Amino acid sequence: THREGCDPVCLGPELCPAAYLDHVIFPELLRFFECVDMRLLNASSYGVPQRRHRLFVVAGPSRITWPEPTHGKPTDQIDLWGQRLLPWVTAGEALGLNGARLIGGGRNDSDPNRSPRTYRDLTDEPCTTIAAAQIGNAGPWVVPSDEVDAVGAITPDSLGSTSKRTISVEECSIIQGFPKDYPWVGGKGSRRAQIGNAVPPALASAVAGS
């Protein structure tokens, strides 16, 4: 995308990712390949329990047929082509939370009447993007089942509770779509970086298959 400050005139390829793609990467690829194409794909559309948008650029002698989504929001499982999609794989389903809930945090600085940190229950949907580093209180967190009310809602007191915890390295790996026993190597920070920088296997497989 164009970076902040590109309106009304783009800052140019040295400063703007969109301009660099359009004016450097694509022209260079077109020197060697007849067809160059790109797509922004969301991992949750291919069975990964995580919303993760990644740009794929493919160059070659002919265009590929990009993979169609296989999963979607349970209430909207008919795509633009009339195909029935499988329901999203949710974070709660992938992690087997057994009554606990997964919450994500974010900033809400634009509204002076609300707390500077907001929360959303991610249990019944794909998780937010797993970062390569655990930075401060960025989350996501697991709220234990004993702090969830009878209808599965997170109580306001639980949001500030010390019993909520950030998800583990192993849980990050599962949300990326890796097998539970995948042999990551190194310290906690190194393993988290490997997981956060990886392409989810199901998404990689969908693109490679095309």
PDB file of C-alpha atoms in Angstrom:
ATOM      1  CA  THR A   1       0.000   0.000   0.000  1.00  0.00           C
ATOM      2  CA  HIS A   2       0.963   3.630  -0.231  1.00  0.00           C
ATOM      3  CA  ARG A   3       2.502   4.837   3.002  1.00  0.00           C
ATOM      4  CA  GLU A   4       1.205   7.714   5.066  1.00  0.00           C
ATOM      5  CA  GLY A   5       2.224  10.970   3.439  1.00  0.00           C
ATOM      6  CA  CYS A   6       1.672   9.842  -0.156  1.00  0.00           C
ATOM      7  CA  ASP A   7      -1.458  11.976  -0.535  1.00  0.00           C
ATOM      8  CA  PRO A   8      -1.776  13.923  -2.783  1.00  0.00           C
ATOM      9  CA  VAL A   9       1.577  12.969  -4.377  1.00  0.00           C
ATOM     10  CA  CYS A  10       3.291   9.601  -3.857  1.00  0.00           C
ATOM     11  CA  LEU A  11       6.629   9.824  -2.058  1.00  0.00           C
ATOM     12  CA  GLY A  12       8.236   7.596  -4.682  1.00  0.00           C
ATOM     13  CA  PRO A  13       9.839   4.136  -4.761  1.00  0.00           C
ATOM     14  CA  GLU A  14      12.573   4.915  -2.237  1.00  0.00           C
ATOM     15  CA  LEU A  15      10.004   5.621   0.480  1.00  0.00           C
ATOM     16  CA  CYS A  16       6.722   4.026  -0.596  1.00  0.00           C
ATOM     17  CA  PRO A  17       6.186   0.223  -0.700  1.00  0.00           C
ATOM     18  CA  ALA A  18       3.487   0.454  -3.396  1.00  0.00           C
ATOM     19  CA  ALA A  19       5.667   2.605  -5.633  1.00  0.00           C
ATOM     20  CA  TYR A  20       8.662   0.301  -5.103  1.00  0.00           C
ATOM     21  CA  LEU A  21       6.553  -2.673  -6.173  1.00  0.00           C
ATOM     22  CA  ASP A  22       5.167  -0.879  -9.236  1.00  0.00           C
ATOM     23  CA  HIS A  23       8.309   0.920 -10.407  1.00  0.00           C
ATOM     24  CA  VAL A  24      11.154  -1.378  -9.353  1.00  0.00           C
ATOM     25  CA  ILE A  25      10.112  -4.970  -8.624  1.00  0.00           C
ATOM     26  CA  PHE A  26       7.551  -5.454 -11.405  1.00  0.00           C
ATOM     27  CA  PRO A  27       9.611  -3.836 -14.207  1.00  0.00           C
ATOM     28  CA  GLU A  28      12.662  -5.864 -13.174  1.00  0.00           C
ATOM     29  CA  LEU A  29      10.686  -9.124 -13.217  1.00  0.00           C
ATOM     30  CA  LEU A  30       9.157  -8.260 -16.606  1.00  0.00           C
ATOM     31  CA  ARG A  31      12.666  -8.098 -18.047  1.00  0.00           C
ATOM     32  CA  PHE A  32      12.971 -11.851 -17.512  1.00  0.00           C
ATOM     33  CA  PHE A  33       9.423 -13.225 -17.403  1.00  0.00           C
ATOM     34  CA  GLU A  34       6.505 -12.844 -19.762  1.00  0.00           C
ATOM     35  CA  CYS A  35       3.871 -12.786 -17.023  1.00  0.00           C
ATOM     36  CA  VAL A  36       4.002 -11.192 -13.596  1.00  0.00           C
ATOM     37  CA  ASP A  37       1.040 -11.171 -11.277  1.00  0.00           C
ATOM     38  CA  MET A  38       0.297 -10.658  -7.589  1.00  0.00           C
ATOM     39  CA  ARG A  39      -2.424 -11.435  -5.066  1.00  0.00           C
ATOM     40  CA  LEU A  40      -3.041 -10.488  -1.451  1.00  0.00           C
ATOM     41  CA  LEU A  41      -4.246 -13.681   0.240  1.00  0.00           C
ATOM     42  CA  ASN A  42      -5.640 -14.249   3.733  1.00  0.00           C
ATOM     43  CA  ALA A  43      -4.513 -17.406   5.519  1.00  0.00           C
ATOM     44  CA  SER A  44      -7.923 -17.820   7.183  1.00  0.00           C
ATOM     45  CA  SER A  45      -9.427 -18.385   3.713  1.00  0.00           C
ATOM     46  CA  TYR A  46      -7.420 -21.622   3.448  1.00  0.00           C
ATOM     47  CA  GLY A  47      -8.148 -23.293   6.779  1.00  0.00           C
ATOM     48  CA  VAL A  48      -5.596 -21.509   8.990  1.00  0.00           C
ATOM     49  CA  PRO A  49      -7.022 -20.358  12.368  1.00  0.00           C
ATOM     50  CA  GLN A  50      -5.523 -16.893  11.899  1.00  0.00           C
ATOM     51  CA  ARG A  51      -6.198 -13.753   9.888  1.00  0.00           C
ATOM     52  CA  ARG A  52      -2.911 -13.212   8.114  1.00  0.00           C
ATOM     53  CA  HIS A  53      -2.695 -11.235   4.884  1.00  0.00           C
ATOM     54  CA  ARG A  54       0.363 -11.846   2.731  1.00  0.00           C
ATOM     55  CA  LEU A  55       1.323 -10.585  -0.714  1.00  0.00           C
ATOM     56  CA  PHE A  56       2.389 -13.209  -3.249  1.00  0.00           C
ATOM     57  CA  VAL A  57       4.158 -12.297  -6.494  1.00  0.00           C
ATOM     58  CA  VAL A  58       4.430 -14.954  -9.210  1.00  0.00           C
ATOM     59  CA  ALA A  59       6.531 -14.544 -12.357  1.00  0.00           C
ATOM     60  CA  GLY A  60       6.830 -17.054 -15.178  1.00  0.00           C
ATOM     61  CA  PRO A  61       6.087 -17.939 -18.811  1.00  0.00           C
ATOM     62  CA  SER A  62       2.313 -17.864 -18.252  1.00  0.00           C
ATOM     63  CA  ARG A  63      -0.226 -16.763 -15.670  1.00  0.00           C
ATOM     64  CA  ILE A  64      -1.234 -19.122 -12.894  1.00  0.00           C
ATOM     65  CA  THR A  65      -4.757 -19.779 -11.725  1.00  0.00           C
ATOM     66  CA  TRP A  66      -4.765 -18.383  -8.213  1.00  0.00           C
ATOM     67  CA  PRO A  67      -6.207 -20.672  -5.533  1.00  0.00           C
ATOM     68  CA  GLU A  68      -9.839 -20.051  -4.637  1.00  0.00           C
ATOM     69  CA  PRO A  69     -10.717 -19.699  -0.937  1.00  0.00           C
ATOM     70  CA  THR A  70     -11.761 -22.920   0.757  1.00  0.00           C
ATOM     71  CA  HIS A  71     -12.989 -21.449   4.076  1.00  0.00           C
ATOM     72  CA  GLY A  72     -15.079 -18.467   5.088  1.00  0.00           C
ATOM     73  CA  LYS A  73     -17.245 -16.847   7.737  1.00  0.00           C
ATOM     74  CA  PRO A  74     -19.886 -19.391   8.872  1.00  0.00           C
ATOM     75  CA  THR A  75     -22.753 -16.985   8.118  1.00  0.00           C
ATOM     76  CA  ASP A  76     -21.425 -16.211   4.632  1.00  0.00           C
ATOM     77  CA  GLN A  77     -20.171 -19.477   3.167  1.00  0.00           C
ATOM     78  CA  ILE A  78     -21.204 -18.843  -0.445  1.00  0.00           C
ATOM     79  CA  ASP A  79     -18.442 -17.008  -2.280  1.00  0.00           C
ATOM     80  CA  LEU A  80     -18.711 -14.737  -5.339  1.00  0.00           C
ATOM     81  CA  TRP A  81     -18.712 -17.750  -7.652  1.00  0.00           C
ATOM     82  CA  GLY A  82     -21.513 -19.556  -5.841  1.00  0.00           C
ATOM     83  CA  GLN A  83     -19.195 -22.142  -4.302  1.00  0.00           C
ATOM     84  CA  ARG A  84     -19.908 -23.355  -0.798  1.00  0.00           C
ATOM     85  CA  LEU A  85     -17.024 -22.741   1.570  1.00  0.00           C
ATOM     86  CA  LEU A  86     -16.079 -24.640   4.699  1.00  0.00           C
ATOM     87  CA  PRO A  87     -16.469 -22.650   7.938  1.00  0.00           C
ATOM     88  CA  TRP A  88     -13.457 -20.842   9.313  1.00  0.00           C
ATOM     89  CA  VAL A  89     -11.145 -22.800  11.596  1.00  0.00           C
ATOM     90  CA  THR A  90     -11.461 -20.808  14.806  1.00  0.00           C
ATOM     91  CA  ALA A  91      -8.739 -20.053  17.326  1.00  0.00           C
ATOM     92  CA  GLY A  92     -10.723 -21.774  20.067  1.00  0.00           C
ATOM     93  CA  GLU A  93     -11.147 -24.907  17.961  1.00  0.00           C
ATOM     94  CA  ALA A  94      -7.456 -25.039  17.062  1.00  0.00           C
ATOM     95  CA  LEU A  95      -6.214 -24.491  20.612  1.00  0.00           C
ATOM     96  CA  GLY A  96      -8.808 -26.672  22.360  1.00  0.00           C
ATOM     97  CA  LEU A  97      -9.485 -24.061  25.020  1.00  0.00           C
ATOM     98  CA  ASN A  98     -12.153 -26.106  26.867  1.00  0.00           C
ATOM     99  CA  GLY A  99     -14.167 -23.195  28.189  1.00  0.00           C
ATOM    100  CA  ALA A 100     -11.364 -20.645  28.326  1.00  0.00           C
ATOM    101  CA  ARG A 101     -11.545 -17.681  25.970  1.00  0.00           C
ATOM    102  CA  LEU A 102      -8.978 -16.019  23.721  1.00  0.00           C
ATOM    103  CA  ILE A 103      -8.945 -12.217  23.632  1.00  0.00           C
ATOM    104  CA  GLY A 104      -6.976  -9.786  21.537  1.00  0.00           C
ATOM    105  CA  GLY A 105      -5.951  -6.264  22.421  1.00  0.00           C
ATOM    106  CA  GLY A 106      -5.536  -3.129  20.392  1.00  0.00           C
ATOM    107  CA  ARG A 107      -5.267   0.619  20.640  1.00  0.00           C
ATOM    108  CA  ASN A 108      -8.250   2.967  20.603  1.00  0.00           C
ATOM    109  CA  ASP A 109      -6.574   6.351  20.882  1.00  0.00           C
ATOM    110  CA  SER A 110      -9.042   8.048  18.533  1.00  0.00           C
ATOM    111  CA  ASP A 111     -11.893   7.917  21.071  1.00  0.00           C
ATOM    112  CA  PRO A 112     -11.179  10.022  24.193  1.00  0.00           C
ATOM    113  CA  ASN A 113     -14.127   8.478  26.042  1.00  0.00           C
ATOM    114  CA  ARG A 114     -12.810   4.916  25.964  1.00  0.00           C
ATOM    115  CA  SER A 115      -9.909   3.085  27.484  1.00  0.00           C
ATOM    116  CA  PRO A 116      -6.689   3.386  25.460  1.00  0.00           C
ATOM    117  CA  ARG A 117      -6.704  -0.409  25.121  1.00  0.00           C
ATOM    118  CA  THR A 118      -9.613  -2.326  23.628  1.00  0.00           C
ATOM    119  CA  TYR A 119     -10.365  -6.035  23.684  1.00  0.00           C
ATOM    120  CA  ARG A 120     -12.152  -8.450  21.391  1.00  0.00           C
ATOM    121  CA  ASP A 121     -13.102 -12.059  21.959  1.00  0.00           C
ATOM    122  CA  LEU A 122     -11.262 -14.065  19.281  1.00  0.00           C
ATOM    123  CA  THR A 123     -12.305 -17.535  20.424  1.00  0.00           C
ATOM    124  CA  ASP A 124     -14.952 -18.174  17.775  1.00  0.00           C
ATOM    125  CA  GLU A 125     -13.104 -16.679  14.826  1.00  0.00           C
ATOM    126  CA  PRO A 126      -9.599 -16.824  13.347  1.00  0.00           C
ATOM    127  CA  CYS A 127      -7.007 -15.199  15.597  1.00  0.00           C
ATOM    128  CA  THR A 128      -5.369 -11.892  14.770  1.00  0.00           C
ATOM    129  CA  THR A 129      -1.959 -12.053  13.087  1.00  0.00           C
ATOM    130  CA  ILE A 130       0.754 -13.700  15.167  1.00  0.00           C
ATOM    131  CA  ALA A 131       3.714 -11.334  15.373  1.00  0.00           C
ATOM    132  CA  ALA A 132       7.353 -12.360  15.223  1.00  0.00           C
ATOM    133  CA  ALA A 133       7.956 -10.867  18.675  1.00  0.00           C
ATOM    134  CA  GLN A 134       5.910 -10.554  21.846  1.00  0.00           C
ATOM    135  CA  ILE A 135       5.868  -6.809  22.392  1.00  0.00           C
ATOM    136  CA  GLY A 136       4.552  -5.557  25.719  1.00  0.00           C
ATOM    137  CA  ASN A 137       0.880  -6.313  26.261  1.00  0.00           C
ATOM    138  CA  ALA A 138       0.028  -6.804  22.611  1.00  0.00           C
ATOM    139  CA  GLY A 139      -1.708 -10.149  23.273  1.00  0.00           C
ATOM    140  CA  PRO A 140      -3.499 -12.298  22.430  1.00  0.00           C
ATOM    141  CA  TRP A 141      -4.319 -13.620  25.903  1.00  0.00           C
ATOM    142  CA  VAL A 142      -6.105 -16.674  27.252  1.00  0.00           C
ATOM    143  CA  VAL A 143      -8.721 -15.959  29.937  1.00  0.00           C
ATOM    144  CA  PRO A 144      -9.228 -19.078  32.102  1.00  0.00           C
ATOM    145  CA  SER A 145     -12.632 -20.755  32.158  1.00  0.00           C
ATOM    146  CA  ASP A 146     -13.303 -19.820  35.790  1.00  0.00           C
ATOM    147  CA  GLU A 147     -13.359 -16.158  34.758  1.00  0.00           C
ATOM    148  CA  VAL A 148     -15.918 -16.687  32.006  1.00  0.00           C
ATOM    149  CA  ASP A 149     -19.620 -16.402  32.873  1.00  0.00           C
ATOM    150  CA  ALA A 150     -22.318 -19.008  32.284  1.00  0.00           C
ATOM    151  CA  VAL A 151     -23.023 -17.881  28.717  1.00  0.00           C
ATOM    152  CA  GLY A 152     -19.358 -17.857  27.733  1.00  0.00           C
ATOM    153  CA  ALA A 153     -18.833 -14.111  28.031  1.00  0.00           C
ATOM    154  CA  ILE A 154     -15.676 -12.593  29.466  1.00  0.00           C
ATOM    155  CA  THR A 155     -16.404 -10.654  32.615  1.00  0.00           C
ATOM    156  CA  PRO A 156     -15.058  -7.067  32.780  1.00  0.00           C
ATOM    157  CA  ASP A 157     -12.971  -7.896  35.867  1.00  0.00           C
ATOM    158  CA  SER A 158     -11.177 -10.685  34.037  1.00  0.00           C
ATOM    159  CA  LEU A 159      -9.685  -8.254  31.505  1.00  0.00           C
ATOM    160  CA  GLY A 160      -7.455  -6.821  34.216  1.00  0.00           C
ATOM    161  CA  SER A 161      -6.885 -10.114  35.954  1.00  0.00           C
ATOM    162  CA  THR A 162      -3.382 -11.368  36.555  1.00  0.00           C
ATOM    163  CA  SER A 163      -4.571 -14.899  35.763  1.00  0.00           C
ATOM    164  CA  LYS A 164      -4.959 -14.175  32.076  1.00  0.00           C
ATOM    165  CA  ARG A 165      -1.842 -15.156  30.140  1.00  0.00           C
ATOM    166  CA  THR A 166      -0.289 -14.541  26.770  1.00  0.00           C
ATOM    167  CA  ILE A 167      -0.397 -17.492  24.409  1.00  0.00           C
ATOM    168  CA  SER A 168       2.614 -19.776  24.485  1.00  0.00           C
ATOM    169  CA  VAL A 169       5.126 -20.365  21.703  1.00  0.00           C
ATOM    170  CA  GLU A 170       3.502 -23.743  21.069  1.00  0.00           C
ATOM    171  CA  GLU A 171       0.061 -22.116  20.798  1.00  0.00           C
ATOM    172  CA  CYS A 172       1.472 -19.545  18.349  1.00  0.00           C
ATOM    173  CA  SER A 173       2.731 -22.438  16.229  1.00  0.00           C
ATOM    174  CA  ILE A 174      -0.709 -24.082  16.225  1.00  0.00           C
ATOM    175  CA  ILE A 175      -2.399 -20.827  15.205  1.00  0.00           C
ATOM    176  CA  GLN A 176       0.076 -20.619  12.310  1.00  0.00           C
ATOM    177  CA  GLY A 177      -1.169 -24.046  11.237  1.00  0.00           C
ATOM    178  CA  PHE A 178       1.890 -26.117  12.136  1.00  0.00           C
ATOM    179  CA  PRO A 179       1.610 -29.567  13.738  1.00  0.00           C
ATOM    180  CA  LYS A 180       1.590 -29.558  17.545  1.00  0.00           C
ATOM    181  CA  ASP A 181       4.935 -31.389  17.688  1.00  0.00           C
ATOM    182  CA  TYR A 182       6.733 -29.284  15.057  1.00  0.00           C
ATOM    183  CA  PRO A 183      10.423 -29.221  16.119  1.00  0.00           C
ATOM    184  CA  TRP A 184      11.209 -25.509  16.475  1.00  0.00           C
ATOM    185  CA  VAL A 185      14.777 -24.980  17.714  1.00  0.00           C
ATOM    186  CA  GLY A 186      16.289 -22.272  19.910  1.00  0.00           C
ATOM    187  CA  GLY A 187      15.275 -20.057  22.804  1.00  0.00           C
ATOM    188  CA  LYS A 188      11.769 -18.727  23.325  1.00  0.00           C
ATOM    189  CA  GLY A 189      12.412 -15.483  21.438  1.00  0.00           C
ATOM    190  CA  SER A 190      14.070 -17.281  18.525  1.00  0.00           C
ATOM    191  CA  ARG A 191      11.267 -19.818  18.211  1.00  0.00           C
ATOM    192  CA  ARG A 192       8.653 -17.070  18.350  1.00  0.00           C
ATOM    193  CA  ALA A 193      10.476 -15.189  15.576  1.00  0.00           C
ATOM    194  CA  GLN A 194      10.632 -18.307  13.392  1.00  0.00           C
ATOM    195  CA  ILE A 195       6.910 -18.902  13.845  1.00  0.00           C
ATOM    196  CA  GLY A 196       5.877 -15.284  13.350  1.00  0.00           C
ATOM    197  CA  ASN A 197       7.954 -14.925  10.175  1.00  0.00           C
ATOM    198  CA  ALA A 198       6.743 -18.180   8.637  1.00  0.00           C
ATOM    199  CA  VAL A 199       4.104 -18.607   5.939  1.00  0.00           C
ATOM    200  CA  PRO A 200       1.323 -20.895   7.231  1.00  0.00           C
ATOM    201  CA  PRO A 201       1.749 -24.315   5.567  1.00  0.00           C
ATOM    202  CA  ALA A 202      -1.838 -24.481   4.289  1.00  0.00           C
ATOM    203  CA  LEU A 203      -1.501 -21.103   2.563  1.00  0.00           C
ATOM    204  CA  ALA A 204       1.892 -22.011   1.097  1.00  0.00           C
ATOM    205  CA  SER A 205       0.462 -25.311  -0.136  1.00  0.00           C
ATOM    206  CA  ALA A 206      -2.506 -23.592  -1.803  1.00  0.00           C
ATOM    207  CA  VAL A 207      -0.249 -21.207  -3.720  1.00  0.00           C
ATOM    208  CA  ALA A 208       2.337 -23.882  -4.605  1.00  0.00           C
ATOM    209  CA  GLY A 209      -0.429 -26.184  -5.829  1.00  0.00           C
ATOM    210  CA  SER A 210      -1.556 -23.516  -8.263  1.00  0.00           C
TER     211      SER A 210
END
